[in-house]
């Protein structure tokens, strides 16, 4: 990148950068937490989570000592829960291997659970002020457009090339400012729909000059989304509800959910749903409850799925043992981590109260 553009970028960033809580005091731990939260999540959503997290787990030691349920509870609603589990395990790794202090080398950082190229670059750059690039999707977009790179950015060799370009362009003096400026530019100006008219790089940017901002960056075929339709019985016995904890190693590990049954499509009316549910309760859980109420449908997305949840409330007389499930009181359910869609169902139940059998 031309030195005049580096200068323009620096000036633009120093005058336009957003005030973000993790920028106020960029300790290695704060950078680590914020960068993990920011993966696949927008800044505005992350801010309150980050502030709560730093109050609840102010140090790596506090995080390492916390039970996994407490960690997942703080993450509840952010999605992609493996990020929280990795952060937690990573904190334990740092306690065991580095006496609670994040190391400042690429190899040592990469050996910590959940730390990939981007997060390692961000910690070394923003917290330790080393001349290291942090290349996320924002930086990929800026650099492929600036240099007019027409290759598929999903390919490892293309990503490697862009990482090398990003590192080369960093100045010797205060390189972390340019590193963060590239991310900021991608997040606020060089977005999917580029705002080139306010960009400090527009004079030399190849995609802008050749009118190719809608073609660059080039990406491989999109992963298709699968839609799931699920009947969700909320089964209450007094003030206790039947729930299941996600199995270790699975997508929803340690997160609580109500039972659910997959069906092929959503165009069943209430009575058809009740009929299907009655059969499934008997067959899958050996239960027969009294139907009480249908709750509004909940739609939510996770990984490559879009789920449509259709909740119905049932009451039963006794707490039968159902393998893989447990009965938990409504008060205790407030304290445990729920998967996003099921948490919204729980909120409705908490708001409306539980039905009685009579
Ligand atoms: S000129 Fe436009 S396309 Fe080029 S870096 Fe700036 S915003 Fe992105």
PDB file of C-alpha atoms and ligand atoms in Angstrom, residues 141-142 145-146 185 189-191 194-197 199-203 205-208 213, ligand 1:
ATOM      1  CA  UNK A 141     -12.603  -7.108   2.145  1.00  0.00           C
ATOM      2  CA  UNK A 142     -10.530  -3.911   2.311  1.00  0.00           C
ATOM      3  CA  UNK A 145     -10.651  -4.431  -3.025  1.00  0.00           C
ATOM      4  CA  UNK A 146      -7.676  -2.121  -2.604  1.00  0.00           C
ATOM      5  CA  UNK A 185     -12.441   0.728   7.796  1.00  0.00           C
ATOM      6  CA  UNK A 189     -16.851   2.204   5.402  1.00  0.00           C
ATOM      7  CA  UNK A 190     -15.670  -0.662   3.205  1.00  0.00           C
ATOM      8  CA  UNK A 191     -18.729  -2.723   4.063  1.00  0.00           C
ATOM      9  CA  UNK A 194     -18.939   0.121   0.082  1.00  0.00           C
ATOM     10  CA  UNK A 195     -19.124   3.808   1.019  1.00  0.00           C
ATOM     11  CA  UNK A 196     -16.175   4.759  -1.188  1.00  0.00           C
ATOM     12  CA  UNK A 197     -17.058   8.460  -1.159  1.00  0.00           C
ATOM     13  CA  UNK A 199     -12.925   6.313   2.221  1.00  0.00           C
ATOM     14  CA  UNK A 200      -9.343   7.513   2.772  1.00  0.00           C
ATOM     15  CA  UNK A 201      -8.085   4.902   0.259  1.00  0.00           C
ATOM     16  CA  UNK A 202     -10.335   5.726  -2.676  1.00  0.00           C
ATOM     17  CA  UNK A 203      -7.555   7.377  -4.719  1.00  0.00           C
ATOM     18  CA  UNK A 205      -8.281   1.443  -4.586  1.00  0.00           C
ATOM     19  CA  UNK A 206      -8.514  -0.842  -7.618  1.00  0.00           C
ATOM     20  CA  UNK A 207     -12.053  -2.075  -6.961  1.00  0.00           C
ATOM     21  CA  UNK A 208     -13.270   1.512  -6.644  1.00  0.00           C
ATOM     22  CA  UNK A 213     -16.827  -3.302  -5.407  1.00  0.00           C
TER      23      UNK A 213
HETATM   24  S1  LIG B   1     -12.421   2.887  -1.905  1.00  0.00           S
HETATM   25 FE1  LIG B   1     -14.272   1.767  -1.584  1.00  0.00          FE
HETATM   26  S2  LIG B   1     -13.811  -0.342  -2.090  1.00  0.00           S
HETATM   27 FE2  LIG B   1     -11.864   0.733  -1.860  1.00  0.00          FE
HETATM   28  S3  LIG B   1     -11.247   0.362   0.223  1.00  0.00           S
HETATM   29 FE3  LIG B   1     -12.366   2.272   0.210  1.00  0.00          FE
HETATM   30  S4  LIG B   1     -14.509   1.748   0.641  1.00  0.00           S
HETATM   31 FE4  LIG B   1     -13.398  -0.127   0.092  1.00  0.00          FE
END
